[in-house]
Coordinates of N, CA and C in Angstrom, one line a residue:
X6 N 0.8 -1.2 0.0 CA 0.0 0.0 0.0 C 0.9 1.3 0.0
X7 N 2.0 1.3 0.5 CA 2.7 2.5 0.7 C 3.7 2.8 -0.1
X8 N 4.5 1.6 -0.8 CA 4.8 1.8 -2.2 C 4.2 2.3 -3.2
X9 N 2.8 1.6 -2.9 CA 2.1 2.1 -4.6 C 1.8 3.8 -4.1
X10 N 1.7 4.2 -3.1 CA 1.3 5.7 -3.1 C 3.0 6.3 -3.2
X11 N 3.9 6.0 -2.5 CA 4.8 6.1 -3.3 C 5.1 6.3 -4.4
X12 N 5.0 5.2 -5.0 CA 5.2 4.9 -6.4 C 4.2 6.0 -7.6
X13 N 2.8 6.3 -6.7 CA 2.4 7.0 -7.2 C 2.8 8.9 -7.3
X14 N 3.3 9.1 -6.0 CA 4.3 10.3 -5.9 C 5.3 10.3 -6.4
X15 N 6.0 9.6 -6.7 CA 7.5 9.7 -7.7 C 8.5 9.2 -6.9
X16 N 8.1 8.8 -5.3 CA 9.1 8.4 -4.6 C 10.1 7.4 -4.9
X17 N 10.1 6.6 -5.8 CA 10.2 5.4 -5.5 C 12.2 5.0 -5.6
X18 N 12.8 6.7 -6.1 CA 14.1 6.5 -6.5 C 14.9 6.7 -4.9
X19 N 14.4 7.1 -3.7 CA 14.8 6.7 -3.4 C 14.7 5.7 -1.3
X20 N 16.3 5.5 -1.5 CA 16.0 4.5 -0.3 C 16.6 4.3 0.7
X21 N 15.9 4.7 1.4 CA 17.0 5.1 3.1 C 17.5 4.7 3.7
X22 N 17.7 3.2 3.3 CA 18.9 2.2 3.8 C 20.0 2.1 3.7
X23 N 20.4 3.3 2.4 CA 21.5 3.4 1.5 C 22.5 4.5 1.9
X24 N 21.3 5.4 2.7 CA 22.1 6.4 3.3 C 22.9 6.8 4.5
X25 N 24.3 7.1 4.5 CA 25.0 7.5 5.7 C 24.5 8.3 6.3
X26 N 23.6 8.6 7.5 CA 22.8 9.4 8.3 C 23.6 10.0 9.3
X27 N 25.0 9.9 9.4 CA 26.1 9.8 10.2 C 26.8 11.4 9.1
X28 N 27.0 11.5 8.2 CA 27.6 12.5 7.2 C 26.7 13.3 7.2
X29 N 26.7 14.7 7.4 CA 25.9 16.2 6.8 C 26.4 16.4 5.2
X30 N 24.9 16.6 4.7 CA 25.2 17.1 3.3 C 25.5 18.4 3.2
X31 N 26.4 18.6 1.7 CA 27.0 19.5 1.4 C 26.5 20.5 0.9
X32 N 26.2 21.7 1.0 CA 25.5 22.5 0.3 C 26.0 23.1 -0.9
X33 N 25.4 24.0 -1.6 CA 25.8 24.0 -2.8 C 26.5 23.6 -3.8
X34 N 27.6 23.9 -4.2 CA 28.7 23.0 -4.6 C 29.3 22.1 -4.3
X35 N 28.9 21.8 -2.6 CA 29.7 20.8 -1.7 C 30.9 21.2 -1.1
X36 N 31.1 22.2 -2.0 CA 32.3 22.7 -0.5 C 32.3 23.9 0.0
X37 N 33.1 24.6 1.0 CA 32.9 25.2 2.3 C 32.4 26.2 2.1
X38 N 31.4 27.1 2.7 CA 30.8 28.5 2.3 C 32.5 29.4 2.4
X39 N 32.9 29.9 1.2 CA 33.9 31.0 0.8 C 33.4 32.4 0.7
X40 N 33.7 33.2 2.0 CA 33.0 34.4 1.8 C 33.5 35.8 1.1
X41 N 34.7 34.9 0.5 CA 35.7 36.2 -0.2 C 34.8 36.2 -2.0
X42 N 34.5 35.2 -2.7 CA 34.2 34.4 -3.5 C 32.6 34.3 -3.7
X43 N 32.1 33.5 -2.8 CA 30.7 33.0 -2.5 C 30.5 31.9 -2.7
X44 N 31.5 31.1 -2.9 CA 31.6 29.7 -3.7 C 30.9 28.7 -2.6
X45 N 30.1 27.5 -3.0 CA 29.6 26.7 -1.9 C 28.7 26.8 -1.2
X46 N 28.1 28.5 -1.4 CA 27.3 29.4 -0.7 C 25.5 28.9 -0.7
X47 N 25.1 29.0 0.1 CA 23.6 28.5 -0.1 C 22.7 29.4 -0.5
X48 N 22.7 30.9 -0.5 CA 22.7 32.0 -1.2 C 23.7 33.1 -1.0
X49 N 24.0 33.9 -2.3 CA 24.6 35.0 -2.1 C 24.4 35.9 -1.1
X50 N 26.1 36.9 -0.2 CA 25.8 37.4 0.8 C 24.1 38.5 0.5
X51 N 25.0 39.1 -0.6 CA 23.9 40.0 -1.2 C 22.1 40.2 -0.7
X52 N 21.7 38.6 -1.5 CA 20.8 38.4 -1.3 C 20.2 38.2 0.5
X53 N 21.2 37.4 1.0 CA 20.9 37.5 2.5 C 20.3 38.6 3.0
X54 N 21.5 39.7 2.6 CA 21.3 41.0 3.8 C 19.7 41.3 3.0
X55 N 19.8 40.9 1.8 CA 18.2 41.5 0.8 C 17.6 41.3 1.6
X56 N 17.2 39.9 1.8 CA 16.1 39.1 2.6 C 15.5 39.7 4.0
X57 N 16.9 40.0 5.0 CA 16.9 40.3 6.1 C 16.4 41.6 6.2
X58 N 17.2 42.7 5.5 CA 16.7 44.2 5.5 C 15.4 44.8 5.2
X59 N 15.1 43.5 4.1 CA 14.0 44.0 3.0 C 13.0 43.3 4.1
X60 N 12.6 42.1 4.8 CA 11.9 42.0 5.8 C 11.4 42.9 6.7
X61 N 12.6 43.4 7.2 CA 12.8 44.2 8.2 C 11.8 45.8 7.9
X62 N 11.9 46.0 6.8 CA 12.0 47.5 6.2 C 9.9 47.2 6.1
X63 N 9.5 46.2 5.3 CA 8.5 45.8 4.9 C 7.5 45.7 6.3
X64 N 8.1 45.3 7.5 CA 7.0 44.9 8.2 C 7.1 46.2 9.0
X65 N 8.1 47.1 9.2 CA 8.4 47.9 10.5 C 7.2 49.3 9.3
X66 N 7.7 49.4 8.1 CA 6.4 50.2 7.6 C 5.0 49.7 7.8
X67 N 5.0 48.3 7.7 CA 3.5 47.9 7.4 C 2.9 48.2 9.0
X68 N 3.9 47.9 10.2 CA 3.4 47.8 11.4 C 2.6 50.2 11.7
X69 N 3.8 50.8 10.8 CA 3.9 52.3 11.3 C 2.4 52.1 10.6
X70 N 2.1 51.6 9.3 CA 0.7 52.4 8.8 C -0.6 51.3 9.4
X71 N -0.3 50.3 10.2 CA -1.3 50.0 10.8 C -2.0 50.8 12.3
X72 N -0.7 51.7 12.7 CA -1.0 52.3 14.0 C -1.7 53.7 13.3
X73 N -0.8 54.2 12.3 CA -1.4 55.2 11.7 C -2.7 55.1 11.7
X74 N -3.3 54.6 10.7 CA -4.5 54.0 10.8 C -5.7 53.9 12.0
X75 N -5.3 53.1 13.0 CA -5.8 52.8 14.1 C -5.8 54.0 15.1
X76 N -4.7 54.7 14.7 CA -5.1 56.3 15.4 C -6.0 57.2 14.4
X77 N -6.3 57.2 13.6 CA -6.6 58.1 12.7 C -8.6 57.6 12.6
X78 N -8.7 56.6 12.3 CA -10.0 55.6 12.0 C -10.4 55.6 13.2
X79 N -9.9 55.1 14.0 CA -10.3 54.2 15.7 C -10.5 55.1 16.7
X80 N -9.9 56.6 16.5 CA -9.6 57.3 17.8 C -8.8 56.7 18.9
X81 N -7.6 56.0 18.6 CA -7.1 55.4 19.8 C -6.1 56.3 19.9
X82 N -6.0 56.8 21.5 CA -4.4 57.7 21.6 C -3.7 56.9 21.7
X83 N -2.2 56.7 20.7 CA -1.6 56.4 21.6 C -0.1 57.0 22.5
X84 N -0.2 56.5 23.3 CA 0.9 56.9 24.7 C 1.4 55.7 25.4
X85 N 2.6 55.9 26.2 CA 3.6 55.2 26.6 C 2.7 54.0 27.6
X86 N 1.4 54.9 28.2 CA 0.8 53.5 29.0 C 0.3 52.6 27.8
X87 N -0.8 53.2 26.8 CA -1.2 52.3 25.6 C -0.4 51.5 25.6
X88 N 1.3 51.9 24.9 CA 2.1 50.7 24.2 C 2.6 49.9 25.5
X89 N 2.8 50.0 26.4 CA 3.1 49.0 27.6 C 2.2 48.1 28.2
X90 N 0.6 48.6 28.0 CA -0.1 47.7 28.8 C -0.8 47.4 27.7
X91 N -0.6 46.9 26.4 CA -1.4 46.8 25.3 C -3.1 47.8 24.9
X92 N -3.3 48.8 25.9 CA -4.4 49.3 26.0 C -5.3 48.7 27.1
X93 N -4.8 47.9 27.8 CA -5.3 46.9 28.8 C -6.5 46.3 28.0
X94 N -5.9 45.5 26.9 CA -6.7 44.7 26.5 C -6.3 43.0 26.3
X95 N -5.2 42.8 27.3 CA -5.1 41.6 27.3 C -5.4 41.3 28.7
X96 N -5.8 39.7 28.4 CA -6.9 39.0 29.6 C -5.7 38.4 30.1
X97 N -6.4 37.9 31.5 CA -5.6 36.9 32.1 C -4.8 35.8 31.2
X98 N -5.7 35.0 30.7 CA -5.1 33.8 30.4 C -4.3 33.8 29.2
X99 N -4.1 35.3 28.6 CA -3.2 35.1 27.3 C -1.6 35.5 28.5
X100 N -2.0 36.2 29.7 CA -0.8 36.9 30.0 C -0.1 35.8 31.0
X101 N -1.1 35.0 31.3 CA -0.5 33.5 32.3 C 0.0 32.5 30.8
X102 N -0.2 32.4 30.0 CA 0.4 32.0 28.7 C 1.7 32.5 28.4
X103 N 2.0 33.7 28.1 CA 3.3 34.3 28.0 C 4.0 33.9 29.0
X104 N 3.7 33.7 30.4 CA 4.8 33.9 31.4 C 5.2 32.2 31.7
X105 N 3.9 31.5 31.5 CA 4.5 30.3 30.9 C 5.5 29.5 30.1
X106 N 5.1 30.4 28.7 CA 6.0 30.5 27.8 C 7.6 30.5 27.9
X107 N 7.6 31.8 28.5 CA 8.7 32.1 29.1 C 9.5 31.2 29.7
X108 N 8.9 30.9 30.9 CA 9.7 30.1 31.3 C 9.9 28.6 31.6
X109 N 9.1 28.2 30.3 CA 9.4 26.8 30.3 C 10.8 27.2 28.9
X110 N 11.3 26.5 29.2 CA 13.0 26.5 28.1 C 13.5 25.1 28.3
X111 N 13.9 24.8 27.0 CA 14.6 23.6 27.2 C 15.3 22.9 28.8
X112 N 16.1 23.8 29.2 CA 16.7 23.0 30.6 C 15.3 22.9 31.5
X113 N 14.5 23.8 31.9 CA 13.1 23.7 32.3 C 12.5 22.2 32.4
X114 N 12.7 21.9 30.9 CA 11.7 20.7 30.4 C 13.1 19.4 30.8
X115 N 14.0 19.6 30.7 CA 14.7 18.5 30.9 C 14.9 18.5 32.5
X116 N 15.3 19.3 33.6 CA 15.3 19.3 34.6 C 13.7 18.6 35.2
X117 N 12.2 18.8 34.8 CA 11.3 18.0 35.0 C 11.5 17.0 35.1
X118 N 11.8 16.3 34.1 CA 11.8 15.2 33.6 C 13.1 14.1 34.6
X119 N 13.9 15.0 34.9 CA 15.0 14.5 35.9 C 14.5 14.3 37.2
X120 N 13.4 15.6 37.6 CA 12.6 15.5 38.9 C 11.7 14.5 39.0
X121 N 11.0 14.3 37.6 CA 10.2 12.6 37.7 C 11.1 11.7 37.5
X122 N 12.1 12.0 37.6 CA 12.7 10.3 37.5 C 13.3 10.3 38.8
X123 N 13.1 11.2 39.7 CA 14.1 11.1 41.0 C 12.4 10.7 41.8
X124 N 11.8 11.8 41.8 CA 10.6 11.8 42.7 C 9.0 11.0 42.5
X125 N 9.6 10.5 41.3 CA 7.6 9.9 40.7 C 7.3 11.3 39.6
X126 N 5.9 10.5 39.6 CA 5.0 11.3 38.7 C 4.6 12.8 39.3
X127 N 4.9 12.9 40.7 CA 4.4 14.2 41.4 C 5.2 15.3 41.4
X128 N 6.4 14.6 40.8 CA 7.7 15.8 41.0 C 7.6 16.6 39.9
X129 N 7.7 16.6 38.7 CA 6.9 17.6 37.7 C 6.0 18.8 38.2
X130 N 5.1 18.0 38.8 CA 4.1 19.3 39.6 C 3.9 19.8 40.5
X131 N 5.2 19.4 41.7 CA 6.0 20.4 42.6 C 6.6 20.9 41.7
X132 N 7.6 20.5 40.7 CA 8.6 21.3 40.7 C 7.9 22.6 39.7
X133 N 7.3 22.6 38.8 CA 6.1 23.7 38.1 C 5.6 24.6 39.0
X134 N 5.1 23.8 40.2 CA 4.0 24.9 40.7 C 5.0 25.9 41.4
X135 N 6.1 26.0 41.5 CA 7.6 27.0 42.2 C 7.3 28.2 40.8
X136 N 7.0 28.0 40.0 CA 6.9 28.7 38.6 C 6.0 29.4 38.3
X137 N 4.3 29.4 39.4 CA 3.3 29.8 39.1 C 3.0 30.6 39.9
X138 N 4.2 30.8 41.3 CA 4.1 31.7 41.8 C 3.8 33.3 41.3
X139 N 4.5 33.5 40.3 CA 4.4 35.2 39.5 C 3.2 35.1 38.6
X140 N 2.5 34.3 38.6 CA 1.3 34.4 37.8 C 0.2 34.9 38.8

């Protein structure tokens, strides 16, 4: 069954048993990014900074004419309390979400997981609930 849908996608050239999963492939030409050159390069510097600046330039206007806007149409002032407290229009549970966010981080999640293997199933939710204090 999964060949023929395979087979039907075009997969069928190749096969994963053949591959050294131990070696990183080479990008572009296969050898080293040369930054004097560009040789090997996965795109030119050029284009990079394009990407990044041109990003950058695209949303930081699109962001100025959506406030424009929203002051101009909406009547919203805005001022230093507006942009800090969102207008006090965020709820509880988006701002216990953020601080959550926050502070779960990889060592977070792996230090859990070290507390359930020292303490049982309950150490996870000692060791979390030390975290919910600022909420």
């Amino acid at each position: 069954q999964w060949a023929a849908i395979g087979e039907a996608l075009g997969f069928t050239d190749f096969d994963p048993t053949t591959v050294n999963w131990n070696v990183p492939v080479a990008w572009g030409k296969g050898d080293d990014c040369d930054m004097k050159d560009q040789s090997g390069c996965l795109i030119p510097l050029g284009a990079g900074f394009a990407i990044v600046l041109g990003f950058g330039a695209f949303f930081s206007v699109f962001t100025t004419i959506l406030v424009w806007m929203e002051k101009k149409f909406a009547g919203v002032q805005i001022t230093s309390e507006h942009f800090n407290t969102a207008g006090r229009s965020v709820k509880t549970g988006l701002t216990a979400s953020v601080i959550v966010s926050q502070w779960t981080w990889a060592a977070t999640l792996l230090q859990s997981s070290n507390v359930a293997w020292s303490y049982g199933i309950s150490g996870p939710f000692w060791y979390a609930a030390g975290a919910t204090i600022q909420v």
